[in-house]
């Protein structure tokens, strides 16, 4: 495999890119360096995907490797399973989170189990890209947060980047991992820019401290990280010091990283867009209870979507945790 | 907008061939040997289930020709079979380890113990419509690599109702993947008869709608199954997918737990005529050879029984070890806890 597409030293190591551009660049670099990689899904070729994340890849790598598939998500995932069985490392896309549902048979009954069923002789090395979460006023089934559904399935790993640097490096890392990785892209953050340091990925395992603090920990991921950091900055004005943990890996959860932060602050608020019941907030709350019983100053707070179908765009702001709701959660924890 | 004519150009005619194919005598005998192994295994396995050796078993009585004839046409150096849970004739014809295969029916390991890359067949599939779409993806990889390999996807009339089968037909045809969809139309999906399962009664008839050639064959004539599958595989390697529909009959129960008298009559079964094993026996017409082949099959199946009565020990650690290539800390911790709580460290 060639390490890099550009001559050493010819470009600055960091570049300002949007998340959409960073993901595009990651796939370009993967397709160029790994002949066993393929990108496919609905409208990912000529159009470059509805979010243009795969823009230009078909022109560069050909329609045999960057494929506009028929509109059938179970077919897309079944095809990916077959390709992985043949030793390929596919990067399929489902166009929107809610369209992963028709693929659940292939995902749960097949992709998640084939390594197990074949006693490790047919690994399912693949990255399923899922434009995820709400925040773009999209119609029904275009704004779902399905991370706990996926994380509950034995055999799948789940990751969600929160900025362009993470998006680039986590996609490349996920592609190199020998297990199926569900890659949940925060679609409302596709256009936010940030520096991508190509040569210095940093530690790609586990969680990240997105904002340092002492009094309380907010644990979140995806599009909610930026909101949590905003909350931390607002709270700092009132001399409340909030630490924000970007969980990144939702399966496996970075237990040590989450526990270390809450052991320091003594208070935790978990924020996610997904519905509350049986969401990852409950899993994280239970983890912290087990590990820090008697050492926390307050029960773990949850600020989440409600137990309702993700509403249409007009009601989206009522459903997705906003700055005010997160601040209320912080306040409940601090005043406990 | 211009309206296209109703019928697209007819897909290529592949069967029957213009010049009839004569199956060599030694090929027919090789096919018969594998059919006898499948039949003997069925007879024995039903007994083993009654004796408590096997929890349950889905026999393939009557489908020996369809399974053996098709799988024997595979090139084991480059092809792959995608099988379901009633395909032991395929295992026999591929000369894959039958004891490994029975590991699934013995409830030792999901899908059996075979290494698919060596055995050239996947683990047995329980969600039966899945074989086709996975075969399609595997076949597309062969096309990209130029390996010349083709996939043979097995499923039945029941599975053909699942959406994955239709997605597989369409994907394979659009992408010209070298896959042969081999339908064993055995007239029954557990208790549901063909007329309640398949509108129009034929899966091959649907192939034209996906612009694929299709082949309808007598699934009880092993020579016809073998030759037609070879023709289909050769076509698939060059041009793309083919549907073969082998008309046959599930002469046994769906599984040892089933009671066919609740949904069909003995008269119906008696009207079927000679089964595929009888037919190949008549075609070979050599009693002493047949007796030797039968004895060989009994010996092979006795070895399977021997392997099954000393079942392979599956350590509980394997439950944790094969979930991922790279085990998560959570699974490692659960495994450790399991060891401690069951005194197995």
XYZ file of C-alpha atoms in Angstrom:
681
model
C 0.000 0.000 0.000
C 1.245 3.480 -0.808
C 1.283 5.627 2.267
C 0.345 8.946 0.762
C -0.923 10.435 -2.455
C 1.113 13.625 -2.271
C 4.873 14.073 -2.245
C 6.244 14.386 1.258
C 6.523 17.986 2.310
C 4.741 19.344 -0.742
C 1.671 20.447 1.201
C 1.196 21.697 4.714
C 0.295 18.817 7.022
C -2.904 20.473 8.260
C -5.667 21.768 6.020
C -8.943 23.489 6.738
C -11.755 21.258 5.449
C -15.433 20.664 6.061
C -16.462 17.270 7.451
C -17.938 16.468 4.047
C -14.599 17.265 2.388
C -12.636 15.380 5.033
C -14.733 12.231 4.516
C -14.384 12.613 0.758
C -10.634 12.897 1.133
C -10.524 9.850 3.417
C -12.349 7.736 0.827
C -10.103 9.032 -1.958
C -7.042 8.033 0.028
C -8.544 4.625 0.839
C -9.564 3.878 -2.752
C -6.124 4.955 -3.996
C -4.192 2.844 -1.526
C -6.387 -0.257 -1.122
C -7.398 -2.065 -4.326
C -9.797 -4.215 -2.281
C -11.861 -1.201 -1.249
C -15.139 -0.240 -2.938
C -17.622 2.576 -2.352
C -21.267 1.941 -3.213
C -24.814 2.909 -2.434
C -27.686 4.912 -3.818
C -26.567 7.893 -5.925
C -22.986 7.852 -4.630
C -21.459 7.755 -8.130
C -22.250 10.398 -10.729
C -24.113 12.609 -8.279
C -21.541 12.180 -5.521
C -24.200 11.324 -2.942
C -27.033 13.526 -1.751
C -24.555 15.267 0.586
C -21.730 15.170 -2.029
C -19.578 13.186 0.371
C -18.528 10.855 -2.456
C -18.171 13.664 -5.002
C -15.673 12.927 -7.764
C -14.785 9.431 -6.552
C -16.444 7.632 -9.456
C -14.731 9.891 -11.987
C -11.388 9.125 -10.374
C -11.744 5.425 -9.596
C -14.282 4.176 -12.126
C -17.845 2.896 -12.009
C -16.705 -0.645 -11.118
C -15.343 0.510 -7.750
C -17.629 3.471 -7.014
C -21.036 2.075 -7.791
C -24.506 3.555 -8.103
C -26.566 0.624 -6.816
C -30.268 -0.048 -7.207
C -32.478 1.441 -4.497
C -32.520 -1.460 -2.039
C -30.710 -1.232 1.264
C -30.897 -4.921 2.110
C -29.345 -5.561 -1.292
C -26.592 -3.034 -0.626
C -25.706 -4.657 2.683
C -26.079 -8.211 1.352
C -23.753 -7.302 -1.493
C -21.305 -5.889 1.066
C -21.470 -9.150 3.027
C -20.686 -11.156 -0.107
C -17.806 -8.860 -1.006
C -16.353 -9.179 2.492
C -16.696 -12.971 2.187
C -14.504 -12.699 -0.898
C -11.872 -10.702 1.001
C -12.904 -7.230 -0.132
C -13.168 -4.261 2.250
C -16.314 -2.492 1.098
C -17.545 0.942 2.194
C -21.305 0.820 1.548
C -23.567 3.773 2.277
C -27.198 3.931 3.258
C -28.425 7.322 2.137
C -30.089 8.247 5.443
C -30.202 6.725 8.939
C -33.833 5.631 8.632
C -33.014 3.661 5.500
C -30.828 1.349 7.546
C -34.046 -0.253 8.793
C -34.762 -2.169 5.558
C -31.198 -3.523 5.788
C -31.493 -4.829 9.335
C -31.790 -8.474 8.298
C -28.479 -8.342 6.473
C -26.942 -6.231 9.216
C -28.118 -8.165 12.278
C -28.635 -11.704 11.005
C -25.727 -11.782 8.580
C -22.981 -9.143 8.760
C -22.860 -9.053 12.554
C -22.681 -12.867 12.768
C -20.639 -14.114 9.857
C -17.293 -13.877 11.647
C -18.831 -15.833 14.532
C -20.610 -18.351 12.307
C -17.443 -19.032 10.329
C -15.263 -19.178 13.447
C -13.241 -16.203 12.297
C -12.489 -17.552 8.822
C -14.717 -15.027 7.012
C -14.303 -11.646 8.705
C -16.825 -8.983 7.757
C -14.344 -6.152 7.309
C -16.423 -3.215 6.132
C -17.463 0.314 7.050
C -21.143 1.152 6.715
C -21.468 4.911 6.298
C -24.715 6.241 7.754
C -25.510 9.980 7.497
C -27.090 10.289 10.925
C -29.075 12.334 13.425
C -31.310 15.322 12.876
C -30.770 19.002 12.511
C -31.406 19.633 8.819
C -35.217 19.936 8.780
C -35.472 16.712 6.785
C -38.643 14.635 6.265
C -39.538 11.511 8.228
C -36.879 8.783 8.489
C -34.145 11.221 7.428
C -33.195 12.306 10.942
C -32.994 9.167 13.068
C -30.460 8.424 15.769
C -30.040 4.650 15.645
C -26.795 4.228 17.585
C -28.222 2.252 20.496
C -30.103 -0.028 18.080
C -26.802 -0.786 16.363
C -24.722 -0.933 19.540
C -27.093 -3.538 20.979
C -26.258 -5.994 18.186
C -23.407 -8.372 19.052
C -20.820 -8.278 16.288
C -21.099 -4.627 15.239
C -18.836 -1.753 16.249
C -20.147 1.811 16.231
C -18.276 5.092 15.896
C -19.373 8.679 15.371
C -16.972 11.517 14.512
C -17.720 15.072 15.617
C -15.418 17.211 13.472
C -13.431 17.115 10.202
C -10.189 15.838 11.729
C -11.996 13.020 13.512
C -14.051 12.273 10.411
C -10.972 11.825 8.226
C -8.951 9.731 10.625
C -11.761 7.659 12.125
C -12.961 6.662 8.646
C -9.469 5.551 7.697
C -9.091 3.737 11.004
C -12.509 2.048 10.656
C -11.546 0.870 7.171
C -8.442 -0.806 8.574
C -10.300 -2.573 11.363
C -11.107 -6.235 10.643
C -14.674 -6.019 12.000
C -17.848 -4.341 10.668
C -17.908 -0.691 11.767
C -21.082 1.390 11.693
C -19.869 4.899 10.871
C -22.429 7.477 11.968
C -21.806 10.804 10.297
C -23.429 13.854 11.917
C -25.144 15.189 8.808
C -25.914 18.592 10.361
C -22.138 19.099 10.739
C -21.158 18.183 7.158
C -20.475 21.816 6.297
C -18.643 22.924 9.433
C -14.966 23.466 8.814
C -11.970 22.575 10.941
C -8.294 21.754 10.602
C -7.477 18.236 9.491
C -3.923 17.281 10.387
C -3.242 14.431 7.979
C 0.081 13.408 9.494
C -0.925 13.526 13.126
C -4.132 11.597 13.692
C -3.718 11.535 17.458
C -5.055 8.601 19.466
C -7.998 7.173 17.535
C -9.122 4.700 20.180
C -11.605 5.595 22.876
C -13.053 8.932 23.838
C -11.636 12.451 23.691
C -11.744 15.415 26.013
C -13.360 18.053 23.807
C -13.339 20.717 26.539
C -11.577 20.522 29.891
C -13.392 21.243 33.143
C -13.594 20.383 36.832
C -17.190 20.627 38.121
C -19.254 18.401 35.869
C -18.824 16.107 32.851
C -21.037 16.158 29.776
C -20.701 12.921 27.825
C -21.954 13.032 24.258
C -21.059 12.320 20.611
C -21.707 13.318 17.015
C -23.453 16.632 16.401
C -24.126 17.117 20.124
C -20.420 17.623 20.897
C -20.403 21.134 19.424
C -23.516 22.024 21.430
C -22.008 20.654 24.626
C -18.853 22.701 24.101
C -21.043 25.768 23.592
C -22.782 24.982 26.879
C -19.404 24.626 28.599
C -18.346 28.030 27.299
C -21.613 29.618 28.479
C -21.299 27.989 31.888
C -17.730 29.249 32.224
C -19.179 32.758 32.217
C -21.013 31.749 35.418
C -17.793 30.197 36.737
C -19.054 26.645 36.298
C -16.276 24.485 34.856
C -17.654 21.783 32.547
C -15.684 18.978 30.938
C -17.039 17.709 27.633
C -16.213 14.148 26.628
C -16.645 13.207 22.978
C -17.335 9.491 23.376
C -16.488 8.805 19.668
C -16.682 5.014 20.017
C -20.198 3.991 21.026
C -19.240 0.351 20.773
C -17.031 -0.461 22.398
C -17.595 2.384 24.852
C -14.389 3.793 26.318
C -15.260 2.887 29.891
C -11.942 4.025 31.345
C -12.060 7.418 29.657
C -15.632 8.164 30.755
C -15.044 6.945 34.294
C -11.797 8.943 34.636
C -13.530 12.209 33.819
C -16.533 11.635 36.083
C -14.262 10.402 38.902
C -12.649 13.830 38.671
C -15.806 15.971 38.419
C -18.271 13.837 40.396
C -21.191 14.794 38.151
C -22.304 13.533 34.750
C -24.853 14.595 32.160
C -25.284 12.327 29.135
C -26.631 14.061 26.032
C -27.945 12.254 22.965
C -30.461 12.836 20.190
C -31.808 9.295 20.312
C -34.946 8.469 22.330
C -34.326 8.045 26.048
C -35.632 4.553 26.859
C -32.922 1.913 26.398
C -30.697 4.571 24.862
C -26.938 4.721 25.391
C -27.511 7.277 28.176
C -28.882 4.420 30.262
C -25.863 2.240 29.452
C -23.449 5.026 30.382
C -25.428 5.861 33.529
C -25.245 2.231 34.611
C -21.519 2.090 33.866
C -20.858 5.163 36.003
C -23.065 3.812 38.796
C -21.177 0.514 38.837
C -17.764 2.101 38.777
C -18.314 5.253 40.846
C -21.024 4.218 43.312
C -20.780 6.480 46.358
C -18.277 8.796 44.708
C -20.657 10.902 42.598
C -22.286 14.059 43.900
C -25.486 13.525 41.901
C -27.288 10.839 39.900
C -26.371 10.720 36.227
C -28.594 13.144 34.331
C -29.875 12.459 30.833
C -30.749 15.078 28.223
C -32.072 13.165 25.240
C -34.655 12.925 22.529
C -38.082 11.875 23.768
C -39.648 8.426 23.381
C -41.457 9.545 20.242
C -40.790 9.020 16.549
C -38.300 11.641 15.398
C -40.705 14.460 14.538
C -40.939 16.318 11.243
C -38.625 19.286 10.770
C -41.025 21.827 12.206
C -40.879 20.185 15.648
C -37.230 19.182 15.417
C -36.016 21.858 17.829
C -38.489 20.621 20.434
C -37.056 17.116 20.169
C -33.301 17.491 19.713
C -31.512 18.606 22.883
C -30.698 22.305 22.558
C -28.497 24.621 24.568
C -31.296 25.449 27.037
C -32.269 21.846 27.700
C -28.639 20.850 28.218
C -28.216 23.783 30.624
C -31.304 22.607 32.550
C -29.712 19.169 32.840
C -26.484 20.713 34.072
C -28.427 22.760 36.598
C -30.351 19.697 37.890
C -27.091 17.893 38.446
C -25.369 20.831 40.135
C -28.342 21.518 42.413
C -28.907 17.904 43.450
C -42.214 10.093 -23.037
C -41.827 7.172 -25.395
C -43.393 3.986 -24.123
C -41.136 0.964 -24.707
C -42.669 -2.203 -26.176
C -44.152 -4.580 -23.597
C -41.524 -7.286 -23.743
C -37.807 -6.562 -23.609
C -35.707 -8.728 -25.942
C -35.930 -12.349 -24.841
C -32.934 -13.430 -22.749
C -30.619 -15.947 -24.311
C -31.891 -19.496 -24.732
C -29.623 -21.807 -22.740
C -31.589 -25.046 -22.241
C -32.238 -27.548 -23.606
C -29.086 -27.366 -25.731
C -29.424 -27.652 -29.497
C -27.159 -30.694 -29.523
C -28.199 -33.042 -26.703
C -25.459 -33.618 -24.111
C -24.498 -37.191 -23.318
C -23.343 -37.567 -19.705
C -20.390 -39.997 -19.531
C -21.070 -43.232 -17.636
C -18.376 -42.607 -15.039
C -19.772 -39.121 -14.341
C -23.218 -40.623 -13.792
C -21.728 -43.131 -11.369
C -19.888 -40.410 -9.459
C -23.147 -38.482 -9.179
C -24.977 -41.595 -7.995
C -22.362 -42.226 -5.296
C -22.920 -38.765 -3.816
C -26.702 -39.180 -4.044
C -26.433 -42.440 -2.142
C -24.456 -40.717 0.611
C -27.130 -38.015 0.879
C -29.937 -40.593 0.940
C -28.199 -42.819 3.464
C -27.486 -39.830 5.673
C -31.184 -38.891 5.561
C -32.338 -42.368 6.534
C -29.786 -42.587 9.317
C -30.213 -39.033 10.602
C -33.948 -39.508 11.093
C -33.060 -42.580 13.153
C -30.440 -40.636 15.116
C -33.012 -38.027 15.905
C -35.372 -40.726 17.232
C -32.477 -42.126 19.273
C -31.778 -38.744 20.803
C -28.412 -38.235 19.118
C -29.697 -35.311 17.019
C -32.057 -32.635 18.359
C -33.742 -32.223 14.962
C -33.023 -32.773 11.297
C -34.455 -31.507 7.986
C -34.191 -34.419 5.552
C -33.745 -33.892 1.822
C -35.523 -37.056 0.600
C -36.315 -36.574 -3.073
C -33.942 -33.654 -3.625
C -30.756 -35.683 -4.052
C -30.526 -35.173 -7.803
C -31.116 -31.429 -7.605
C -28.497 -30.936 -4.909
C -25.824 -33.352 -6.038
C -26.189 -32.663 -9.752
C -25.833 -28.915 -9.321
C -22.988 -28.909 -6.796
C -21.020 -31.475 -8.796
C -20.869 -28.919 -11.614
C -18.901 -26.470 -9.448
C -15.209 -25.868 -10.007
C -13.820 -26.172 -6.492
C -10.714 -24.182 -7.362
C -12.677 -20.985 -7.941
C -16.446 -21.328 -7.342
C -18.484 -21.074 -4.132
C -21.838 -22.539 -3.054
C -24.169 -20.530 -0.791
C -26.333 -23.072 1.007
C -29.311 -23.248 3.331
C -30.170 -25.818 6.017
C -31.458 -28.594 3.716
C -28.536 -28.946 1.343
C -26.505 -31.939 2.503
C -26.488 -33.277 -1.055
C -24.370 -30.222 -1.874
C -22.010 -31.067 0.978
C -21.737 -34.641 -0.298
C -21.046 -33.563 -3.877
C -18.421 -31.038 -2.775
C -16.868 -33.761 -0.603
C -16.957 -31.371 2.309
C -16.805 -32.944 5.779
C -20.286 -34.206 6.660
C -19.474 -34.409 10.349
C -18.538 -30.711 10.262
C -21.832 -30.012 8.506
C -23.826 -32.028 11.049
C -22.260 -29.877 13.771
C -25.003 -27.379 13.033
C -27.846 -29.913 13.313
C -26.203 -31.305 16.456
C -26.534 -27.790 17.913
C -22.766 -27.587 18.434
C -22.037 -24.509 16.351
C -24.227 -22.136 14.320
C -23.875 -23.024 10.647
C -21.471 -25.946 11.106
C -17.699 -26.134 11.361
C -16.509 -25.914 7.758
C -14.002 -23.259 6.735
C -15.893 -21.801 3.757
C -12.797 -20.861 1.819
C -11.544 -24.441 1.894
C -14.867 -26.277 1.689
C -16.158 -23.910 -1.037
C -19.529 -23.517 0.616
C -20.825 -21.042 3.171
C -22.214 -22.040 6.568
C -25.825 -23.202 6.377
C -28.110 -20.221 6.179
C -31.268 -20.011 8.283
C -32.693 -16.784 6.811
C -33.142 -18.542 3.527
C -33.500 -15.584 1.164
C -30.046 -14.327 2.105
C -27.983 -16.746 0.031
C -28.721 -15.034 -3.281
C -27.752 -11.502 -2.373
C -24.548 -12.581 -0.637
C -23.670 -14.816 -3.572
C -24.204 -11.784 -5.778
C -21.674 -9.709 -3.783
C -19.169 -12.550 -3.727
C -19.619 -13.054 -7.453
C -19.126 -9.363 -8.166
C -15.752 -9.634 -6.396
C -14.816 -12.485 -8.763
C -15.730 -10.314 -11.717
C -13.540 -7.471 -10.438
C -10.639 -9.844 -9.834
C -11.067 -11.663 -13.117
C -10.828 -14.960 -11.229
C -13.337 -16.673 -13.493
C -15.114 -17.937 -10.376
C -18.885 -18.090 -10.153
C -21.289 -18.354 -7.227
C -24.081 -20.937 -6.960
C -26.849 -19.689 -4.671
C -29.264 -22.275 -3.297
C -32.769 -21.501 -2.122
C -36.266 -22.845 -2.493
C -39.739 -21.841 -3.584
C -40.462 -20.539 -0.074
C -37.380 -18.317 0.114
C -38.196 -16.892 -3.302
C -40.895 -14.806 -1.623
C -38.321 -12.882 0.400
C -37.371 -9.452 -0.857
C -33.672 -10.268 -0.692
C -34.112 -12.767 -3.528
C -35.621 -10.108 -5.763
C -32.962 -7.595 -4.767
C -30.357 -10.238 -5.590
C -31.885 -10.901 -9.032
C -31.879 -7.196 -9.844
C -28.433 -6.361 -8.436
C -26.858 -9.369 -10.165
C -28.412 -8.541 -13.497
C -27.624 -4.816 -13.334
C -24.008 -5.527 -12.352
C -23.630 -8.652 -14.521
C -22.315 -10.677 -11.602
C -21.333 -14.296 -12.321
C -23.940 -15.999 -10.168
C -26.309 -18.887 -10.809
C -29.480 -18.787 -8.709
C -30.429 -22.417 -8.179
C -34.036 -22.797 -7.058
C -35.094 -26.156 -5.710
C -38.799 -25.867 -6.288
C -39.803 -28.759 -4.044
C -43.502 -27.710 -3.980
C -43.573 -27.142 -0.212
C -42.409 -24.456 2.178
C -42.829 -26.325 5.431
C -46.643 -26.769 5.229
C -47.406 -24.105 2.621
C -47.972 -25.468 -0.890
C -46.552 -23.883 -4.018
C -49.830 -22.303 -5.143
C -50.045 -20.295 -1.923
C -46.366 -19.382 -2.069
C -45.460 -18.503 -5.639
C -47.897 -16.598 -7.829
C -47.795 -18.256 -11.225
C -46.016 -21.296 -9.793
C -42.557 -20.679 -11.234
C -39.574 -18.639 -10.079
C -37.770 -19.085 -13.394
C -40.628 -17.274 -15.132
C -39.684 -14.193 -13.149
C -36.127 -14.122 -14.501
C -37.176 -12.474 -17.765
C -38.397 -9.490 -15.785
C -34.847 -9.096 -14.538
C -33.456 -9.594 -18.071
C -31.814 -12.862 -17.052
C -31.881 -16.161 -18.902
C -33.570 -18.970 -17.017
C -33.571 -22.724 -17.198
C -36.365 -25.048 -16.103
C -35.290 -28.600 -15.516
C -36.452 -31.919 -14.156
C -34.820 -31.691 -10.751
C -35.136 -35.442 -10.267
C -32.927 -36.250 -13.270
C -29.390 -35.919 -11.977
C -27.733 -35.896 -15.395
C -29.986 -33.093 -16.576
C -29.344 -31.087 -13.416
C -25.584 -31.543 -13.764
C -25.407 -30.616 -17.438
C -27.769 -27.661 -17.133
C -25.822 -26.275 -14.172
C -22.585 -26.554 -16.128
C -24.149 -24.645 -19.009
C -25.450 -22.001 -16.603
C -22.107 -21.630 -14.796
C -20.237 -21.270 -18.083
C -22.698 -18.620 -19.200
C -22.516 -16.809 -15.852
C -18.716 -16.628 -15.935
C -18.874 -14.801 -19.258
C -22.093 -12.827 -19.202
C -23.811 -12.642 -15.812
C -26.596 -14.247 -13.808
C -28.847 -17.192 -14.687
C -31.814 -18.660 -12.826
C -32.201 -22.443 -12.759
C -35.444 -23.819 -11.434
C -35.202 -27.506 -10.614
C -38.693 -28.979 -10.231
C -38.619 -31.608 -7.531
C -40.580 -32.717 -4.491
C -39.776 -32.734 -0.793
C -40.694 -36.354 -0.165
C -40.021 -36.202 3.552
C -41.219 -33.921 6.324
C -39.911 -30.377 6.611
C -37.989 -31.589 9.634
C -38.158 -34.419 12.142
C -40.483 -32.255 14.240
C -42.995 -31.944 11.393
C -46.156 -33.943 10.700
C -46.943 -33.741 6.967
C -50.238 -35.641 7.428
C -51.688 -32.358 8.676
C -51.264 -30.732 5.272
C -50.874 -33.436 2.601
C -52.046 -36.963 1.963
C -50.224 -40.234 1.519
C -52.032 -40.615 -1.821
C -50.340 -37.468 -3.061
C -46.934 -38.783 -2.048
C -47.616 -42.180 -3.639
C -48.512 -40.575 -6.955
C -45.046 -39.109 -7.318
C -43.485 -42.101 -9.019
C -39.858 -43.179 -8.820
C -37.621 -40.934 -6.794
C -34.309 -39.532 -8.085
C -32.243 -42.281 -6.500
C -34.407 -44.984 -8.152
C -34.059 -43.188 -11.449
C -30.276 -42.999 -11.416
C -30.158 -46.626 -10.338
C -32.210 -47.580 -13.405
C -30.048 -45.418 -15.639
C -26.863 -47.108 -14.430
C -28.466 -50.577 -14.568
C -25.611 -52.400 -12.895
C -26.764 -54.192 -9.740
C -23.416 -55.336 -8.467
C -21.920 -51.853 -8.890
C -24.968 -50.407 -7.162
C -24.552 -52.771 -4.222
C -20.925 -51.762 -3.819
C -21.789 -48.050 -4.034
C -24.539 -48.524 -1.455
C -22.135 -50.281 0.896
C -19.605 -47.470 0.427
C -22.258 -44.870 1.236
C -23.247 -46.785 4.361
C -19.626 -46.892 5.417
C -19.219 -43.155 4.866
C -22.346 -42.383 6.877
C -21.281 -44.799 9.636
C -18.117 -42.705 9.939
C -20.290 -39.604 10.284
C -22.258 -41.306 13.036
C -19.047 -42.320 14.730
C -17.892 -38.694 14.622
C -21.221 -37.533 15.994
C -21.385 -39.926 18.911
C -18.005 -38.579 20.000
C -19.025 -34.984 19.432
C -16.449 -32.328 19.106
C -16.122 -30.426 22.373
C -16.874 -26.748 21.941
C -15.336 -24.781 24.769
C -17.448 -21.945 26.116
C -14.537 -19.580 25.450
C -15.321 -19.897 21.755
C -18.642 -18.171 22.372
C -16.637 -15.063 23.246
C -13.643 -15.530 20.965
C -15.344 -15.412 17.569
C -17.684 -12.421 17.902
C -15.024 -10.043 16.589
C -11.602 -10.335 15.064
C -10.576 -7.739 17.663
C -12.334 -8.530 20.932
C -13.847 -5.587 22.809
C -12.849 -4.952 26.451
C -16.494 -5.559 27.385
C -16.541 -9.047 25.876
C -13.165 -9.808 27.464
C -14.548 -8.761 30.856
C -17.703 -10.850 30.399
C -15.573 -13.820 29.372
C -13.444 -13.415 32.490
C -16.552 -13.216 34.649
C -17.976 -16.318 32.948
C -14.751 -18.193 33.674
C -14.726 -17.169 37.317
C -18.376 -17.930 37.915
C -18.178 -21.314 36.221
C -14.767 -22.263 37.655
C -13.233 -22.661 34.267
C -9.996 -20.708 34.483
